[in-house]
Amino acid sequence: MATVTAPHLASQRFRLDGVSWDFYEHLLEELGDRRVRVTFDRGALELMAPTYRHENYAVALGDFVKVICEETGADFQSGRTTTFRREDLDRGLEPDDCFYIRNVRKILGKSQIDLTLDPPPDLAIEIDISHSSLDRMKIYAALGVPEVWRFDGRSLEVHCLTPDGDYELRTNSPTFPTLPIHRLADFLGKSTAVDEGTLVRRFRAWVRKQVVPRRKRNAR
């Protein structure tokens, strides 16, 4: 029998326990493209309606990744908020954004991703300003996502998957080893003070001045 946890008004979320996989998949089908984040973990299901602040950070950080890839010449494909799920693991979620970079060639031309056949995204973005009642990091780990950037409104953390299936904190991103990751948090802190175009232009100028030359020096 499913049980319901009362919604948390500040974060616009609620949770159901004792939910079947079939119910989860039917709910995803009914929701369609509605902007509701659905997290499923072995019978526990949480729905969360992202706030404006949440979306602001998610869009900004996703834009930053695109700029870094463009300016360093890295091929990439954004998966945005695709639902990644595996019935055999009884788990699924939507990242706030995600990217195929190392494995981009393996998913080009595909209309859907099947994680039993296709790789998970190389990098996922997790905005964690209204904390989930479920351990989303364990779901990312179960799905095999190698790197997750998690931003809590103040600091940006890089979580890398280890061979034993857990995440460990890193000071640098394996995907972008010459990137001073703490500077991204500085730019995110300004994301509500300027418009999106201005923020991206300033970030691009910084990448060209600080990140690209460092990458060229390391490549020699």
PDB file of C-alpha atoms in Angstrom:
ATOM      1  CA  MET A   1       0.000   0.000   0.000  1.00  0.00           C
ATOM      2  CA  ALA A   2       1.301   3.427  -0.930  1.00  0.00           C
ATOM      3  CA  THR A   3       1.705   6.008   1.799  1.00  0.00           C
ATOM      4  CA  VAL A   4       1.928   9.752   1.272  1.00  0.00           C
ATOM      5  CA  THR A   5       4.233  12.220   2.975  1.00  0.00           C
ATOM      6  CA  ALA A   6       2.663  15.678   3.227  1.00  0.00           C
ATOM      7  CA  PRO A   7       4.063  18.218   0.757  1.00  0.00           C
ATOM      8  CA  HIS A   8       6.796  20.561   1.871  1.00  0.00           C
ATOM      9  CA  LEU A   9       5.474  23.906   0.701  1.00  0.00           C
ATOM     10  CA  ALA A  10       8.824  25.697   0.595  1.00  0.00           C
ATOM     11  CA  SER A  11      10.331  23.206  -1.826  1.00  0.00           C
ATOM     12  CA  GLN A  12       7.059  22.193  -3.560  1.00  0.00           C
ATOM     13  CA  ARG A  13       7.549  18.467  -3.226  1.00  0.00           C
ATOM     14  CA  PHE A  14       5.823  15.406  -1.871  1.00  0.00           C
ATOM     15  CA  ARG A  15       6.660  11.747  -1.497  1.00  0.00           C
ATOM     16  CA  LEU A  16       4.872   8.427  -1.950  1.00  0.00           C
ATOM     17  CA  ASP A  17       6.108   5.149  -0.445  1.00  0.00           C
ATOM     18  CA  GLY A  18       5.194   1.613  -1.479  1.00  0.00           C
ATOM     19  CA  VAL A  19       4.949   2.511  -5.165  1.00  0.00           C
ATOM     20  CA  SER A  20       5.349  -0.062  -7.941  1.00  0.00           C
ATOM     21  CA  TRP A  21       7.595   0.296 -10.978  1.00  0.00           C
ATOM     22  CA  ASP A  22       4.522   0.154 -13.241  1.00  0.00           C
ATOM     23  CA  PHE A  23       2.982   3.096 -11.352  1.00  0.00           C
ATOM     24  CA  TYR A  24       6.233   5.049 -11.735  1.00  0.00           C
ATOM     25  CA  GLU A  25       6.341   4.465 -15.491  1.00  0.00           C
ATOM     26  CA  HIS A  26       2.653   5.293 -15.881  1.00  0.00           C
ATOM     27  CA  LEU A  27       3.162   8.532 -13.943  1.00  0.00           C
ATOM     28  CA  LEU A  28       6.069   9.519 -16.198  1.00  0.00           C
ATOM     29  CA  GLU A  29       3.873   8.892 -19.227  1.00  0.00           C
ATOM     30  CA  GLU A  30       1.019  10.964 -17.802  1.00  0.00           C
ATOM     31  CA  LEU A  31       3.316  13.843 -16.820  1.00  0.00           C
ATOM     32  CA  GLY A  32       4.838  13.987 -20.287  1.00  0.00           C
ATOM     33  CA  ASP A  33       6.935  17.127 -20.715  1.00  0.00           C
ATOM     34  CA  ARG A  34       5.600  18.874 -17.638  1.00  0.00           C
ATOM     35  CA  ARG A  35       8.436  20.376 -15.586  1.00  0.00           C
ATOM     36  CA  VAL A  36       8.158  18.093 -12.580  1.00  0.00           C
ATOM     37  CA  ARG A  37      11.215  16.248 -11.274  1.00  0.00           C
ATOM     38  CA  VAL A  38      10.374  12.642 -10.427  1.00  0.00           C
ATOM     39  CA  THR A  39      12.778  10.555  -8.341  1.00  0.00           C
ATOM     40  CA  PHE A  40      12.198   6.835  -7.822  1.00  0.00           C
ATOM     41  CA  ASP A  41      14.162   4.617  -5.476  1.00  0.00           C
ATOM     42  CA  ARG A  42      12.959   1.049  -4.882  1.00  0.00           C
ATOM     43  CA  GLY A  43       9.341   1.844  -4.111  1.00  0.00           C
ATOM     44  CA  ALA A  44       9.799   5.408  -2.852  1.00  0.00           C
ATOM     45  CA  LEU A  45       8.698   8.145  -5.251  1.00  0.00           C
ATOM     46  CA  GLU A  46       9.207  11.873  -4.867  1.00  0.00           C
ATOM     47  CA  LEU A  47       7.792  14.643  -7.029  1.00  0.00           C
ATOM     48  CA  MET A  48       9.325  18.096  -6.896  1.00  0.00           C
ATOM     49  CA  ALA A  49       8.318  21.238  -8.782  1.00  0.00           C
ATOM     50  CA  PRO A  50      11.515  23.272  -9.235  1.00  0.00           C
ATOM     51  CA  THR A  51      11.474  26.874  -8.067  1.00  0.00           C
ATOM     52  CA  TYR A  52      12.597  29.841 -10.169  1.00  0.00           C
ATOM     53  CA  ARG A  53      15.849  30.003  -8.173  1.00  0.00           C
ATOM     54  CA  HIS A  54      16.478  26.299  -8.743  1.00  0.00           C
ATOM     55  CA  GLU A  55      15.960  26.653 -12.503  1.00  0.00           C
ATOM     56  CA  ASN A  56      18.102  29.781 -12.627  1.00  0.00           C
ATOM     57  CA  TYR A  57      21.086  27.908 -11.219  1.00  0.00           C
ATOM     58  CA  ALA A  58      20.458  24.846 -13.392  1.00  0.00           C
ATOM     59  CA  VAL A  59      20.317  26.848 -16.617  1.00  0.00           C
ATOM     60  CA  ALA A  60      23.387  28.894 -15.694  1.00  0.00           C
ATOM     61  CA  LEU A  61      25.527  25.884 -14.806  1.00  0.00           C
ATOM     62  CA  GLY A  62      24.419  24.054 -17.936  1.00  0.00           C
ATOM     63  CA  ASP A  63      25.339  27.111 -20.001  1.00  0.00           C
ATOM     64  CA  PHE A  64      28.754  27.168 -18.356  1.00  0.00           C
ATOM     65  CA  VAL A  65      29.435  23.560 -19.378  1.00  0.00           C
ATOM     66  CA  LYS A  66      28.445  24.338 -22.967  1.00  0.00           C
ATOM     67  CA  VAL A  67      30.740  27.384 -23.055  1.00  0.00           C
ATOM     68  CA  ILE A  68      33.665  25.367 -21.684  1.00  0.00           C
ATOM     69  CA  CYS A  69      33.133  22.669 -24.310  1.00  0.00           C
ATOM     70  CA  GLU A  70      32.795  25.194 -27.119  1.00  0.00           C
ATOM     71  CA  GLU A  71      35.888  27.171 -26.139  1.00  0.00           C
ATOM     72  CA  THR A  72      38.072  24.101 -25.567  1.00  0.00           C
ATOM     73  CA  GLY A  73      36.845  22.286 -28.686  1.00  0.00           C
ATOM     74  CA  ALA A  74      35.229  19.384 -26.821  1.00  0.00           C
ATOM     75  CA  ASP A  75      32.365  17.599 -28.549  1.00  0.00           C
ATOM     76  CA  PHE A  76      29.248  17.365 -26.389  1.00  0.00           C
ATOM     77  CA  GLN A  77      25.559  16.591 -26.353  1.00  0.00           C
ATOM     78  CA  SER A  78      23.213  17.845 -23.657  1.00  0.00           C
ATOM     79  CA  GLY A  79      20.667  15.382 -22.322  1.00  0.00           C
ATOM     80  CA  ARG A  80      18.927  18.136 -20.331  1.00  0.00           C
ATOM     81  CA  THR A  81      16.381  16.639 -17.927  1.00  0.00           C
ATOM     82  CA  THR A  82      16.038  13.236 -19.583  1.00  0.00           C
ATOM     83  CA  THR A  83      14.585  10.582 -17.288  1.00  0.00           C
ATOM     84  CA  PHE A  84      17.292   7.964 -16.720  1.00  0.00           C
ATOM     85  CA  ARG A  85      15.950   4.740 -15.240  1.00  0.00           C
ATOM     86  CA  ARG A  86      16.568   1.025 -15.022  1.00  0.00           C
ATOM     87  CA  GLU A  87      13.848  -1.391 -14.057  1.00  0.00           C
ATOM     88  CA  ASP A  88      16.367  -4.045 -13.003  1.00  0.00           C
ATOM     89  CA  LEU A  89      17.748  -1.558 -10.436  1.00  0.00           C
ATOM     90  CA  ASP A  90      14.278  -0.250  -9.503  1.00  0.00           C
ATOM     91  CA  ARG A  91      15.617   3.310  -9.672  1.00  0.00           C
ATOM     92  CA  GLY A  92      15.286   6.391 -11.811  1.00  0.00           C
ATOM     93  CA  LEU A  93      15.623  10.176 -11.815  1.00  0.00           C
ATOM     94  CA  GLU A  94      16.009  13.314 -13.903  1.00  0.00           C
ATOM     95  CA  PRO A  95      19.167  15.406 -13.515  1.00  0.00           C
ATOM     96  CA  ASP A  96      18.860  19.178 -13.672  1.00  0.00           C
ATOM     97  CA  ASP A  97      21.066  18.926 -16.743  1.00  0.00           C
ATOM     98  CA  CYS A  98      23.508  16.367 -18.080  1.00  0.00           C
ATOM     99  CA  PHE A  99      26.087  15.966 -20.809  1.00  0.00           C
ATOM    100  CA  TYR A 100      27.630  13.303 -22.960  1.00  0.00           C
ATOM    101  CA  ILE A 101      31.209  14.326 -23.663  1.00  0.00           C
ATOM    102  CA  ARG A 102      33.552  11.344 -23.538  1.00  0.00           C
ATOM    103  CA  ASN A 103      30.792   9.030 -24.794  1.00  0.00           C
ATOM    104  CA  VAL A 104      29.094  11.489 -27.129  1.00  0.00           C
ATOM    105  CA  ARG A 105      29.708   9.336 -30.225  1.00  0.00           C
ATOM    106  CA  LYS A 106      27.900   6.412 -28.638  1.00  0.00           C
ATOM    107  CA  ILE A 107      24.580   8.234 -28.343  1.00  0.00           C
ATOM    108  CA  LEU A 108      24.487  10.414 -31.480  1.00  0.00           C
ATOM    109  CA  GLY A 109      21.486   9.647 -33.647  1.00  0.00           C
ATOM    110  CA  LYS A 110      19.536   7.996 -30.844  1.00  0.00           C
ATOM    111  CA  SER A 111      15.959   9.074 -30.132  1.00  0.00           C
ATOM    112  CA  GLN A 112      15.986   7.537 -26.641  1.00  0.00           C
ATOM    113  CA  ILE A 113      18.522   6.247 -24.147  1.00  0.00           C
ATOM    114  CA  ASP A 114      18.347   2.695 -22.777  1.00  0.00           C
ATOM    115  CA  LEU A 115      20.787   2.399 -19.886  1.00  0.00           C
ATOM    116  CA  THR A 116      20.898  -1.384 -20.230  1.00  0.00           C
ATOM    117  CA  LEU A 117      22.531  -0.799 -23.629  1.00  0.00           C
ATOM    118  CA  ASP A 118      23.732   2.809 -23.689  1.00  0.00           C
ATOM    119  CA  PRO A 119      26.153   4.616 -21.378  1.00  0.00           C
ATOM    120  CA  PRO A 120      24.847   7.046 -18.754  1.00  0.00           C
ATOM    121  CA  PRO A 121      25.756  10.721 -19.199  1.00  0.00           C
ATOM    122  CA  ASP A 122      29.385  11.539 -18.472  1.00  0.00           C
ATOM    123  CA  LEU A 123      28.450  14.550 -16.345  1.00  0.00           C
ATOM    124  CA  ALA A 124      25.267  15.312 -14.422  1.00  0.00           C
ATOM    125  CA  ILE A 125      24.269  18.578 -12.771  1.00  0.00           C
ATOM    126  CA  GLU A 126      22.427  18.453  -9.458  1.00  0.00           C
ATOM    127  CA  ILE A 127      20.986  21.627  -7.930  1.00  0.00           C
ATOM    128  CA  ASP A 128      20.417  20.812  -4.265  1.00  0.00           C
ATOM    129  CA  ILE A 129      18.998  23.948  -2.671  1.00  0.00           C
ATOM    130  CA  SER A 130      15.804  22.194  -1.487  1.00  0.00           C
ATOM    131  CA  HIS A 131      17.093  18.864  -0.289  1.00  0.00           C
ATOM    132  CA  SER A 132      15.401  15.743  -1.595  1.00  0.00           C
ATOM    133  CA  SER A 133      13.955  13.230   0.850  1.00  0.00           C
ATOM    134  CA  LEU A 134      15.626  10.515  -1.248  1.00  0.00           C
ATOM    135  CA  ASP A 135      19.350   9.934  -1.667  1.00  0.00           C
ATOM    136  CA  ARG A 136      19.691  10.996  -5.286  1.00  0.00           C
ATOM    137  CA  MET A 137      23.472  10.544  -5.233  1.00  0.00           C
ATOM    138  CA  LYS A 138      23.023   6.827  -4.563  1.00  0.00           C
ATOM    139  CA  ILE A 139      20.694   6.644  -7.548  1.00  0.00           C
ATOM    140  CA  TYR A 140      23.264   8.375  -9.753  1.00  0.00           C
ATOM    141  CA  ALA A 141      25.843   5.879  -8.479  1.00  0.00           C
ATOM    142  CA  ALA A 142      23.584   2.896  -9.174  1.00  0.00           C
ATOM    143  CA  LEU A 143      23.015   4.167 -12.723  1.00  0.00           C
ATOM    144  CA  GLY A 144      26.780   4.531 -13.185  1.00  0.00           C
ATOM    145  CA  VAL A 145      27.042   8.284 -13.778  1.00  0.00           C
ATOM    146  CA  PRO A 146      30.810   8.888 -13.467  1.00  0.00           C
ATOM    147  CA  GLU A 147      30.723  12.570 -12.447  1.00  0.00           C
ATOM    148  CA  VAL A 148      28.139  14.765 -10.717  1.00  0.00           C
ATOM    149  CA  TRP A 149      28.421  18.486 -10.035  1.00  0.00           C
ATOM    150  CA  ARG A 150      26.255  19.396  -7.040  1.00  0.00           C
ATOM    151  CA  PHE A 151      25.492  23.015  -6.169  1.00  0.00           C
ATOM    152  CA  ASP A 152      23.733  23.866  -2.891  1.00  0.00           C
ATOM    153  CA  GLY A 153      23.334  27.603  -3.471  1.00  0.00           C
ATOM    154  CA  ARG A 154      26.758  28.421  -2.030  1.00  0.00           C
ATOM    155  CA  SER A 155      29.388  25.857  -3.024  1.00  0.00           C
ATOM    156  CA  LEU A 156      29.912  23.635  -6.047  1.00  0.00           C
ATOM    157  CA  GLU A 157      31.113  20.086  -5.361  1.00  0.00           C
ATOM    158  CA  VAL A 158      32.591  17.591  -7.806  1.00  0.00           C
ATOM    159  CA  HIS A 159      31.591  13.998  -7.028  1.00  0.00           C
ATOM    160  CA  CYS A 160      33.393  11.220  -8.905  1.00  0.00           C
ATOM    161  CA  LEU A 161      32.328   7.593  -8.991  1.00  0.00           C
ATOM    162  CA  THR A 162      34.886   5.155  -7.590  1.00  0.00           C
ATOM    163  CA  PRO A 163      35.351   1.485  -8.594  1.00  0.00           C
ATOM    164  CA  ASP A 164      33.520   0.378  -5.438  1.00  0.00           C
ATOM    165  CA  GLY A 165      30.383   2.245  -6.542  1.00  0.00           C
ATOM    166  CA  ASP A 166      30.516   5.234  -4.183  1.00  0.00           C
ATOM    167  CA  TYR A 167      31.199   8.900  -4.874  1.00  0.00           C
ATOM    168  CA  GLU A 168      34.233  10.752  -3.580  1.00  0.00           C
ATOM    169  CA  LEU A 169      34.750  14.493  -3.523  1.00  0.00           C
ATOM    170  CA  ARG A 170      37.407  15.899  -5.831  1.00  0.00           C
ATOM    171  CA  THR A 171      38.907  19.365  -5.978  1.00  0.00           C
ATOM    172  CA  ASN A 172      38.997  19.239  -9.787  1.00  0.00           C
ATOM    173  CA  SER A 173      36.802  17.837 -12.524  1.00  0.00           C
ATOM    174  CA  PRO A 174      38.234  14.838 -14.424  1.00  0.00           C
ATOM    175  CA  THR A 175      36.181  15.971 -17.427  1.00  0.00           C
ATOM    176  CA  PHE A 176      37.759  19.450 -17.354  1.00  0.00           C
ATOM    177  CA  PRO A 177      41.033  19.022 -15.420  1.00  0.00           C
ATOM    178  CA  THR A 178      42.311  22.573 -16.060  1.00  0.00           C
ATOM    179  CA  LEU A 179      39.097  24.213 -14.844  1.00  0.00           C
ATOM    180  CA  PRO A 180      39.269  26.043 -11.472  1.00  0.00           C
ATOM    181  CA  ILE A 181      35.957  24.621 -10.298  1.00  0.00           C
ATOM    182  CA  HIS A 182      35.530  27.084  -7.425  1.00  0.00           C
ATOM    183  CA  ARG A 183      35.275  29.954  -9.907  1.00  0.00           C
ATOM    184  CA  LEU A 184      32.073  28.494 -11.315  1.00  0.00           C
ATOM    185  CA  ALA A 185      30.447  28.924  -7.905  1.00  0.00           C
ATOM    186  CA  ASP A 186      31.531  32.582  -7.989  1.00  0.00           C
ATOM    187  CA  PHE A 187      29.775  33.055 -11.330  1.00  0.00           C
ATOM    188  CA  LEU A 188      26.698  31.184 -10.118  1.00  0.00           C
ATOM    189  CA  GLY A 189      26.523  33.576  -7.176  1.00  0.00           C
ATOM    190  CA  LYS A 190      26.087  36.390  -9.688  1.00  0.00           C
ATOM    191  CA  SER A 191      23.455  34.589 -11.745  1.00  0.00           C
ATOM    192  CA  THR A 192      20.542  36.403 -10.084  1.00  0.00           C
ATOM    193  CA  ALA A 193      22.151  39.840 -10.319  1.00  0.00           C
ATOM    194  CA  VAL A 194      22.587  40.023 -14.106  1.00  0.00           C
ATOM    195  CA  ASP A 195      20.631  38.757 -17.078  1.00  0.00           C
ATOM    196  CA  GLU A 196      21.441  35.395 -18.636  1.00  0.00           C
ATOM    197  CA  GLY A 197      23.129  36.813 -21.742  1.00  0.00           C
ATOM    198  CA  THR A 198      25.437  39.064 -19.741  1.00  0.00           C
ATOM    199  CA  LEU A 199      26.376  36.235 -17.407  1.00  0.00           C
ATOM    200  CA  VAL A 200      27.268  33.899 -20.273  1.00  0.00           C
ATOM    201  CA  ARG A 201      29.299  36.595 -22.068  1.00  0.00           C
ATOM    202  CA  ARG A 202      31.287  37.325 -18.910  1.00  0.00           C
ATOM    203  CA  PHE A 203      31.839  33.641 -18.296  1.00  0.00           C
ATOM    204  CA  ARG A 204      32.975  33.051 -21.882  1.00  0.00           C
ATOM    205  CA  ALA A 205      35.457  35.924 -21.627  1.00  0.00           C
ATOM    206  CA  TRP A 206      36.860  34.393 -18.425  1.00  0.00           C
ATOM    207  CA  VAL A 207      37.158  30.946 -20.022  1.00  0.00           C
ATOM    208  CA  ARG A 208      39.049  32.400 -22.972  1.00  0.00           C
ATOM    209  CA  LYS A 209      41.406  34.303 -20.682  1.00  0.00           C
ATOM    210  CA  GLN A 210      41.962  31.735 -17.914  1.00  0.00           C
ATOM    211  CA  VAL A 211      40.939  28.203 -18.954  1.00  0.00           C
ATOM    212  CA  VAL A 212      41.903  27.945 -22.631  1.00  0.00           C
ATOM    213  CA  PRO A 213      45.525  29.160 -22.153  1.00  0.00           C
ATOM    214  CA  ARG A 214      45.984  26.782 -19.219  1.00  0.00           C
ATOM    215  CA  ARG A 215      44.692  23.900 -21.312  1.00  0.00           C
ATOM    216  CA  LYS A 216      47.091  24.770 -24.139  1.00  0.00           C
ATOM    217  CA  ARG A 217      50.042  24.904 -21.736  1.00  0.00           C
ATOM    218  CA  ASN A 218      49.159  21.480 -20.307  1.00  0.00           C
ATOM    219  CA  ALA A 219      48.831  20.004 -23.790  1.00  0.00           C
ATOM    220  CA  ARG A 220      52.430  20.860 -24.726  1.00  0.00           C
TER     221      ARG A 220
END
